[in-house]
mmCIF file of C-alpha atoms in Angstrom:
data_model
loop_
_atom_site.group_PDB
_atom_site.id
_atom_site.type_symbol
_atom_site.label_atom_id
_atom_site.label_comp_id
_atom_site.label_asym_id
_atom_site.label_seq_id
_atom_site.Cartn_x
_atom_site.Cartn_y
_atom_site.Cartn_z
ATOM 1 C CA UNK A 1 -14.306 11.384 -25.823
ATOM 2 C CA UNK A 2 -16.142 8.322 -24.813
ATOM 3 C CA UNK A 3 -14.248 5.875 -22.883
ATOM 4 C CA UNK A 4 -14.405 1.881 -23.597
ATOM 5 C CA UNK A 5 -12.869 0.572 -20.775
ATOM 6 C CA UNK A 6 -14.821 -0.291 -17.906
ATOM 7 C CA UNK A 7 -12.417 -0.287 -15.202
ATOM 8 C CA UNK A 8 -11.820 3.935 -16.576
ATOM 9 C CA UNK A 9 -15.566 4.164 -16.444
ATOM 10 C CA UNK A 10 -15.950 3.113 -13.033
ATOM 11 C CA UNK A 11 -13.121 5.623 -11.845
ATOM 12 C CA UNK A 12 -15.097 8.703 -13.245
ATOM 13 C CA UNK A 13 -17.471 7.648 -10.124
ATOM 14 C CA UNK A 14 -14.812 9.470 -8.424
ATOM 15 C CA UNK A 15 -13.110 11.955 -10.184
ATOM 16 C CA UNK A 16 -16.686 13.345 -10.940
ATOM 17 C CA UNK A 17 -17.755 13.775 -7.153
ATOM 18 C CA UNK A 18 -14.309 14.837 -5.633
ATOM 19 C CA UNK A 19 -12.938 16.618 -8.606
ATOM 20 C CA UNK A 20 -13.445 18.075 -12.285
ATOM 21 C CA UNK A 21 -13.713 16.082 -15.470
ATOM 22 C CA UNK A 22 -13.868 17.820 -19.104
ATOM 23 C CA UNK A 23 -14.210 16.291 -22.189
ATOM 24 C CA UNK A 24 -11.862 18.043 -24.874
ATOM 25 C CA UNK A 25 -13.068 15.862 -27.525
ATOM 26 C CA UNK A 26 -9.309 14.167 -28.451
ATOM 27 C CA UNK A 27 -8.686 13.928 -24.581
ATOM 28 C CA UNK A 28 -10.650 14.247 -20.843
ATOM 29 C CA UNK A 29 -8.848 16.791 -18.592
ATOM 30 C CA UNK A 30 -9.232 14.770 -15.139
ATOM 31 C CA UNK A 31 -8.625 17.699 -12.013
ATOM 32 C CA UNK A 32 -8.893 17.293 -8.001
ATOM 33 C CA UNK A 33 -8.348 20.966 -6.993
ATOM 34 C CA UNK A 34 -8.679 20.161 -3.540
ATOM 35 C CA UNK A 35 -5.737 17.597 -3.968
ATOM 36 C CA UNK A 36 -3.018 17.909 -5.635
ATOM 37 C CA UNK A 37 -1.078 15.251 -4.471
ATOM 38 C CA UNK A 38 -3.533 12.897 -6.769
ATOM 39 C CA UNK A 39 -1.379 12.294 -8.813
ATOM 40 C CA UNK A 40 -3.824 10.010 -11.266
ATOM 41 C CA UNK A 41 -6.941 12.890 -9.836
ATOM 42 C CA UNK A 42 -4.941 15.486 -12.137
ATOM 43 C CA UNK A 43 -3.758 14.195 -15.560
ATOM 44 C CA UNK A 44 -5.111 13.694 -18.955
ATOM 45 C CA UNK A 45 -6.923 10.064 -20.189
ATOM 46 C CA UNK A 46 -6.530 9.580 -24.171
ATOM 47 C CA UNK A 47 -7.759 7.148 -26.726
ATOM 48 C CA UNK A 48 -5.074 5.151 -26.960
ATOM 49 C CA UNK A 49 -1.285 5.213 -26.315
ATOM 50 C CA UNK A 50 1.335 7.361 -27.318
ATOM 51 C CA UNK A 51 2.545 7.503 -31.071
ATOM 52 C CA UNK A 52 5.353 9.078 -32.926
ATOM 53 C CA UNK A 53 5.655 12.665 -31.706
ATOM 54 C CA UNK A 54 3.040 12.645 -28.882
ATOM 55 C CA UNK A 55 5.516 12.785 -26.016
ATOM 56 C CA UNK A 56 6.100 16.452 -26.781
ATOM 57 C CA UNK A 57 2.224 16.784 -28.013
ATOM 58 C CA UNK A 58 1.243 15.718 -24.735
ATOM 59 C CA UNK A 59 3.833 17.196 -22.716
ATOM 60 C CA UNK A 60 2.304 20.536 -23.747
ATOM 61 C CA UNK A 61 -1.002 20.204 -23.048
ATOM 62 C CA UNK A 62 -0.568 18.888 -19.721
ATOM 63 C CA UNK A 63 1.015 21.933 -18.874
ATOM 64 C CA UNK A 64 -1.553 23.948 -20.734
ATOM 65 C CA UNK A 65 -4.012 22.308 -18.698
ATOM 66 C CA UNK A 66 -2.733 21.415 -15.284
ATOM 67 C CA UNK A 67 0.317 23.827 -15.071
ATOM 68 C CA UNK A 68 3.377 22.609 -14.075
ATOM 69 C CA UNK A 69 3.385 20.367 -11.115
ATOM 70 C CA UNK A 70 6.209 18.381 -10.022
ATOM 71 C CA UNK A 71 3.884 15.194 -11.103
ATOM 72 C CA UNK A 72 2.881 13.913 -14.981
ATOM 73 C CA UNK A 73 0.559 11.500 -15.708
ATOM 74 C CA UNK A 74 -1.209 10.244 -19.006
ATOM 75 C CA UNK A 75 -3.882 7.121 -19.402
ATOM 76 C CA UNK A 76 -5.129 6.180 -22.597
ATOM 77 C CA UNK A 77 -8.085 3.711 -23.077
ATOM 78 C CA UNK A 78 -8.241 -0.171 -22.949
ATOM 79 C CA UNK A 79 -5.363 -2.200 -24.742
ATOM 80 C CA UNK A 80 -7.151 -5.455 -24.942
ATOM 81 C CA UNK A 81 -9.852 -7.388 -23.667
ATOM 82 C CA UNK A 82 -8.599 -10.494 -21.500
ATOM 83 C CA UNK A 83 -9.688 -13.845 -22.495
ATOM 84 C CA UNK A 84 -9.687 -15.019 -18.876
ATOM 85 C CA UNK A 85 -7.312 -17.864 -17.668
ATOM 86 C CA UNK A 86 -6.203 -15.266 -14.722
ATOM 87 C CA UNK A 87 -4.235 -12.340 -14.024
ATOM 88 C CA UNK A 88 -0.812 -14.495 -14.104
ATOM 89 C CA UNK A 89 -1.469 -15.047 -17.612
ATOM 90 C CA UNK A 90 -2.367 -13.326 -21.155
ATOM 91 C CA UNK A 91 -3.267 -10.010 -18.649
ATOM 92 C CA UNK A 92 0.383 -9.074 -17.620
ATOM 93 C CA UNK A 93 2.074 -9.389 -20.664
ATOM 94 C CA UNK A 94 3.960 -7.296 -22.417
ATOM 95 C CA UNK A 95 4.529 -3.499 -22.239
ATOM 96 C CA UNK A 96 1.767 -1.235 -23.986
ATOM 97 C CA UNK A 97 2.499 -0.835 -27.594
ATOM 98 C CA UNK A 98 3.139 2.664 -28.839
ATOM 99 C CA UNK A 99 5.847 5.428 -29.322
ATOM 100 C CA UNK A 100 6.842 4.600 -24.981
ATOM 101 C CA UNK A 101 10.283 5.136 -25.287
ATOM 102 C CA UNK A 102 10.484 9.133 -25.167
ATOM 103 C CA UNK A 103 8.479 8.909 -21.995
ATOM 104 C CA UNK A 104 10.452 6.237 -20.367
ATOM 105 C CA UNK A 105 13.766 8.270 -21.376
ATOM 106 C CA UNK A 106 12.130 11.332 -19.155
ATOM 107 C CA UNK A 107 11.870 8.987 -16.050
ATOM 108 C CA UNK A 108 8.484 7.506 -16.343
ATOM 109 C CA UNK A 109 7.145 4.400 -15.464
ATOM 110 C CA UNK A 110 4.495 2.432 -17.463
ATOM 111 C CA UNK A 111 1.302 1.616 -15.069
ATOM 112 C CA UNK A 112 -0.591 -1.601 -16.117
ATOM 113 C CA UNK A 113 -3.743 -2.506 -14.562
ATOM 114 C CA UNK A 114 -6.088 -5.501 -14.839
ATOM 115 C CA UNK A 115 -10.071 -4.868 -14.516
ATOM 116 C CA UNK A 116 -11.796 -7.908 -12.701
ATOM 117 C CA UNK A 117 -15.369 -8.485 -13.040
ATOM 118 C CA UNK A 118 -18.177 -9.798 -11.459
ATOM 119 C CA UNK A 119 -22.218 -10.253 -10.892
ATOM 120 C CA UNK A 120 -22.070 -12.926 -8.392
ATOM 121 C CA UNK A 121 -19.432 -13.891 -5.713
ATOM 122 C CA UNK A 122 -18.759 -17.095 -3.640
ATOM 123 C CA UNK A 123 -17.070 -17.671 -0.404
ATOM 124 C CA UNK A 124 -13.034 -18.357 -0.805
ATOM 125 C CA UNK A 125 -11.237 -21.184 -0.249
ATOM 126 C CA UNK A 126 -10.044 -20.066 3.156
ATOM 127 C CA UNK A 127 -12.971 -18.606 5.512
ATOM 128 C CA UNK A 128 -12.309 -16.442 8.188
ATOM 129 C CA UNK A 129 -15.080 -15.676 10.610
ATOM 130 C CA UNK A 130 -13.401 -14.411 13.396
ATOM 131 C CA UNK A 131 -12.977 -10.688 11.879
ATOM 132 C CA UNK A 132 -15.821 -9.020 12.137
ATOM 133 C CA UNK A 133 -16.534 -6.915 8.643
ATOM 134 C CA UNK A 134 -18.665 -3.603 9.098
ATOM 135 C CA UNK A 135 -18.938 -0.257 7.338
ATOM 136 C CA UNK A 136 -16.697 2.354 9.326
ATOM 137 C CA UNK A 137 -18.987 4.228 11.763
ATOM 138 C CA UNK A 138 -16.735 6.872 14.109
ATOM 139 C CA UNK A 139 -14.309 8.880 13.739
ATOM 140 C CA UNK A 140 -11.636 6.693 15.313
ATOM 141 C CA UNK A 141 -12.856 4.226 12.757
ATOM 142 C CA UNK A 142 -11.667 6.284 9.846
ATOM 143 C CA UNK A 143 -8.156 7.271 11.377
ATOM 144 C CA UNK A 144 -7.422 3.735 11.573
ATOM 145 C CA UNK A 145 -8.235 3.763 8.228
ATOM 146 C CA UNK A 146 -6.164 6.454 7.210
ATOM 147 C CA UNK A 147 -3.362 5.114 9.349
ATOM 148 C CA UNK A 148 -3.683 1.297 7.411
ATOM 149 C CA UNK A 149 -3.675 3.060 4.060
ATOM 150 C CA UNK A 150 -0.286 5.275 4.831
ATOM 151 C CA UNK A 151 1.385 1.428 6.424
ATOM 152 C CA UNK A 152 0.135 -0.245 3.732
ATOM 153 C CA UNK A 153 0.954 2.146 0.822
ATOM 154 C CA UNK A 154 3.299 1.590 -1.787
ATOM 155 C CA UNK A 155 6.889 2.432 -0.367
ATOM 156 C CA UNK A 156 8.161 4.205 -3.625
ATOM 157 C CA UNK A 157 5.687 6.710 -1.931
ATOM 158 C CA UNK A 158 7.129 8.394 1.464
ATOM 159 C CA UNK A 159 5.249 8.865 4.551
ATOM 160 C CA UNK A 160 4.630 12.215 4.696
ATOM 161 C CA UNK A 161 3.481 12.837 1.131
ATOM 162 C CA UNK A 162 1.701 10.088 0.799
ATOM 163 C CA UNK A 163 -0.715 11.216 3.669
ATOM 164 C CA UNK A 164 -1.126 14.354 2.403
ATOM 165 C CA UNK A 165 -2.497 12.537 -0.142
ATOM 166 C CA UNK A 166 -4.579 10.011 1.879
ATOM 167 C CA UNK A 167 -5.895 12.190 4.359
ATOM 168 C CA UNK A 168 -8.462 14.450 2.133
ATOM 169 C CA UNK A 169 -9.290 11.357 -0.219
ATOM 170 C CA UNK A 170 -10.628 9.465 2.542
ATOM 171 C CA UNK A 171 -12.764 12.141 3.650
ATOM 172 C CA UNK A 172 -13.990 12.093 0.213
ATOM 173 C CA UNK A 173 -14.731 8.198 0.684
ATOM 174 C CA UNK A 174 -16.671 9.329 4.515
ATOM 175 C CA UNK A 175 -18.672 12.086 2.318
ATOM 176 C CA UNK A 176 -19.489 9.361 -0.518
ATOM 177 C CA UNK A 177 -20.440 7.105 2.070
ATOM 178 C CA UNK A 178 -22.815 9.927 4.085
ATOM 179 C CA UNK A 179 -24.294 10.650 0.763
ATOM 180 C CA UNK A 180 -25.363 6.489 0.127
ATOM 181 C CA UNK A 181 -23.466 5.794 -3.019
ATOM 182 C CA UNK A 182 -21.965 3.092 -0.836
ATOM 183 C CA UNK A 183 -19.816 2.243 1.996
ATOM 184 C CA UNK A 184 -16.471 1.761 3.183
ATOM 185 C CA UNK A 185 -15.807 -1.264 5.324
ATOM 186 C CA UNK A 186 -13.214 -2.553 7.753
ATOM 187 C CA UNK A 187 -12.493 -5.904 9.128
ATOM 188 C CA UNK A 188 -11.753 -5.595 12.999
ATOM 189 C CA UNK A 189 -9.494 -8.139 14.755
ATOM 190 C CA UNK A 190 -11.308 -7.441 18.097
ATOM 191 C CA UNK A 191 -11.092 -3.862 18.031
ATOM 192 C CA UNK A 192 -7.978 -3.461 15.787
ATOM 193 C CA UNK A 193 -8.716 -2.637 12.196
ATOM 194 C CA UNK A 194 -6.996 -5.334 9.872
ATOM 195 C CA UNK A 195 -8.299 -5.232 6.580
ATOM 196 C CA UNK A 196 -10.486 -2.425 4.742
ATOM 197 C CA UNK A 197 -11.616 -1.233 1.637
ATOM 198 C CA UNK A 198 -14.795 0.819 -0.258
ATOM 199 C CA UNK A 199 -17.421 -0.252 -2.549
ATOM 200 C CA UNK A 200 -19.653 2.454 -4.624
ATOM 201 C CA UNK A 201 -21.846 2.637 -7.034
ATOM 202 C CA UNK A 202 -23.467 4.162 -9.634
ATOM 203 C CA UNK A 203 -25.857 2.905 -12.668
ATOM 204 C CA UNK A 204 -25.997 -0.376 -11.225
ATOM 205 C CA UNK A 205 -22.323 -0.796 -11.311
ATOM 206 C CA UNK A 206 -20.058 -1.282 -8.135
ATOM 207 C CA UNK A 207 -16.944 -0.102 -8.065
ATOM 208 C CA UNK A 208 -14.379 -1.218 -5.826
ATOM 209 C CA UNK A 209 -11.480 0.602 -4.026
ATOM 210 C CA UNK A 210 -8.364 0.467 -2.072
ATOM 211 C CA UNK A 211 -8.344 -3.069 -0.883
ATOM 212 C CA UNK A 212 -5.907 -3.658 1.557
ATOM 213 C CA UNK A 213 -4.302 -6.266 4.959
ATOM 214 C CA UNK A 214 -2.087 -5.172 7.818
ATOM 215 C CA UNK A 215 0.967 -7.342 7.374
ATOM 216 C CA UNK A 216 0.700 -9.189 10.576
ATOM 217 C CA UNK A 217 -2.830 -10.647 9.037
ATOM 218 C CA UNK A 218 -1.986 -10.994 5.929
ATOM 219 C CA UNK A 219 -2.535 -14.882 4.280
ATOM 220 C CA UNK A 220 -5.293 -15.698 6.939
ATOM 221 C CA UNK A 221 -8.740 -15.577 4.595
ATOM 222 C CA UNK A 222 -9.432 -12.144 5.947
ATOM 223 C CA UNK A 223 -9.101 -10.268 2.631
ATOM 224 C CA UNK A 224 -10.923 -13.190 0.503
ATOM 225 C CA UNK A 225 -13.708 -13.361 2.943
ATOM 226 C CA UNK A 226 -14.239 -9.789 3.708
ATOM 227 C CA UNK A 227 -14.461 -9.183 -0.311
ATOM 228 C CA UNK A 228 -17.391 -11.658 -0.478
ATOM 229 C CA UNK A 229 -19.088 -9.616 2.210
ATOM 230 C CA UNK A 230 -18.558 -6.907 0.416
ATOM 231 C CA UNK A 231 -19.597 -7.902 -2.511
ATOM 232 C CA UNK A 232 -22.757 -9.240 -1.591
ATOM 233 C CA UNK A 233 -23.919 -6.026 0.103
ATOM 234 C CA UNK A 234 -23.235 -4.348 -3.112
ATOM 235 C CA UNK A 235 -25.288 -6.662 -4.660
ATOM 236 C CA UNK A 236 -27.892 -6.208 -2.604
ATOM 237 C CA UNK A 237 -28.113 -2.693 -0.350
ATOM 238 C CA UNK A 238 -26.535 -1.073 -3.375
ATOM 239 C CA UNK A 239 -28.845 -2.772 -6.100
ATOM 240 C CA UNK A 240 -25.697 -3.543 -8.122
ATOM 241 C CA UNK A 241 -25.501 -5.706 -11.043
ATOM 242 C CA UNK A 242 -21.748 -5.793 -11.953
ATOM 243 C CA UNK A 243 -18.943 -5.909 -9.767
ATOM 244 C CA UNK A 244 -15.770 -3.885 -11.138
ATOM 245 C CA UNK A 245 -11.963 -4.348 -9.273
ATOM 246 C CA UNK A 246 -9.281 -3.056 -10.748
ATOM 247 C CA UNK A 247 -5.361 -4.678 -9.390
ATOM 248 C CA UNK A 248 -2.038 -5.159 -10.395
ATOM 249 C CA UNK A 249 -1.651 -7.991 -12.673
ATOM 250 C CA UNK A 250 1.702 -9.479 -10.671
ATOM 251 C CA UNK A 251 0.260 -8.814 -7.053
ATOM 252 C CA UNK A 252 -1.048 -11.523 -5.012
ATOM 253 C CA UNK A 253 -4.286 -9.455 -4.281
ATOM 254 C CA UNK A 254 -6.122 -10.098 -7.660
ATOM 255 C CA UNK A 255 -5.772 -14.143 -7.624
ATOM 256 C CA UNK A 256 -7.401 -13.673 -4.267
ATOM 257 C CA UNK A 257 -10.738 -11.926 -5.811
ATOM 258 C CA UNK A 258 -10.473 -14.755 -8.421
ATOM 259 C CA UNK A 259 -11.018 -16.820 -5.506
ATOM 260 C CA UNK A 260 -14.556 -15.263 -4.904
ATOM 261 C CA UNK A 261 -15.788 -15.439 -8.205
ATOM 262 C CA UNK A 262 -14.137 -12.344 -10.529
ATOM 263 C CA UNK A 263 -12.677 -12.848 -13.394
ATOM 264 C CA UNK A 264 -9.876 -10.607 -15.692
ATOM 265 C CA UNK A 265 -11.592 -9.003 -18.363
ATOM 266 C CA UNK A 266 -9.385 -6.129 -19.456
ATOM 267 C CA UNK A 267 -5.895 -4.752 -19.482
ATOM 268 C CA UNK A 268 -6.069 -0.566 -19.303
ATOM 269 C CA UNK A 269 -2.239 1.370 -18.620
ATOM 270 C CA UNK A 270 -0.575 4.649 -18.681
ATOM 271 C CA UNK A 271 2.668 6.293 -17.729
ATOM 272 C CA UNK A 272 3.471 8.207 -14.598
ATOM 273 C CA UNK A 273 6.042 10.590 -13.444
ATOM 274 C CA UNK A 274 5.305 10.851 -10.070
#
């Protein structure tokens, strides 16, 4: 099964160094043995969304394939291209056409994302040069890391799980970054991390990941500016040619890497159980 999207693309960077991915021809199995808790690192990624009779169909196979966790998730290809005019717009609309209602019955939730894109980047409207932006370096570095992610995570998620979760997918993000398919960089507030978030790449594409604020320095041109930074080592250390971001078409986060210079250029969306 060969996969349009770009934004999917991009995330078999991953799922292909920590994990397991196999093509079944109608359908890629997508396993993280060594994490479970992934929820969207084991699941199955299909052509297109669900029709008449595919809750069951699908259903089956996931537990043919994956057992039976406590977890379901299904992706399907890109919906749509998006005609720009920004993520507020044509990108979040409506939910993805298909036979949804059988999975929404059994308590899932549909999962839109919008994938930005980008070959060149600008500085923001807002410039902050008093946090310094580096690649994590020590060990300390990376628990702060961990401990932003697990603060900043989504709150549907509890603490405990969710680092179980965290914890052995950033060491996958330290081992990417040892073996130079990129980096993963923080932006200190003196010596406090405040911001962070990874960049890798592969076949001259960049992918993006995880970019997140502390609260307390949240709307002060740290995120903005440390994603042109970013960007432009990608660019250039990582011979990149496109830029890929993937973000939540309603959150503040992707008008900010509008800002810089990417632009919406598909919808992609699935349905979790988590």
């Amino acid at each position: 099964m060969e996969l349009r999207s770009l934004g999917l693309r991009t995330e078999l960077i991953f799922h292909r160094f920590e994990g397991q991915v196999t093509d079944r021809g109608a359908y890629l199995l997508i396993r993280t043995p060594s994490n479970p808790n992934y929820h969207w690192g084991n699941m199955l990624m299909f052509p297109g969304p669900p029709g008449p009779g595919d809750y069951e169909r699908w259903e089956e196979l996931f537990r043919s394939e994956l057992g039976n966790p406590p977890h379901r998730v299904y992706g399907w290809d890109k919906e749509r291209e998006v005609a720009g005019g920004g993520c507020g717009g044509e990108a979040s609309g409506p939910a993805p056409v298909g036979a949804i209602e059988p999975f929404l019955a059994a308590g899932f939730r549909v999962e839109q994302t919008v994938v930005l894109t980008a070959t060149e980047v600008h500085d923001p409207p807002s410039i902050n040069r008093e946090a310094v932006v580096r690649p994590l370096k020590s060990d300390a570095d990376w628990q702060a890391a961990l401990e932003l992610g697990v603060l900043c995570r989504d709150f549907r998620y509890g603490e405990e799980g969710y680092r179980t979760y965290l914890a052995p997918k950033m060491k996958t993000y330290r081992r990417m970054q040892d073996a130079g398919l990129g980096s993963w960089f923080g932006a200190f507030w003196g010596e406090k991390l405040v911001a962070d978030m990874g960049v890798f790449a592969e076949a001259g594409i960049a992918r993006f990941q995880s970019v997140k604020t502390h609260p307390d320095f949240r709307r002060r041109g740290i995120c903005g500016t440390s994603v042109a930074e970013v960007a432009r080592y990608a660019l250039g250390e990582l011979g990149a040619s496109q830029l890929v971001m993937l973000a939540d078409p309603g959150y503040q986060a992707a008008r900010i890497y509008e800002s810089v210079g990417f632009v919406p250029r598909e919808r992609v969306a699935g349905v979790a159980r988590p």
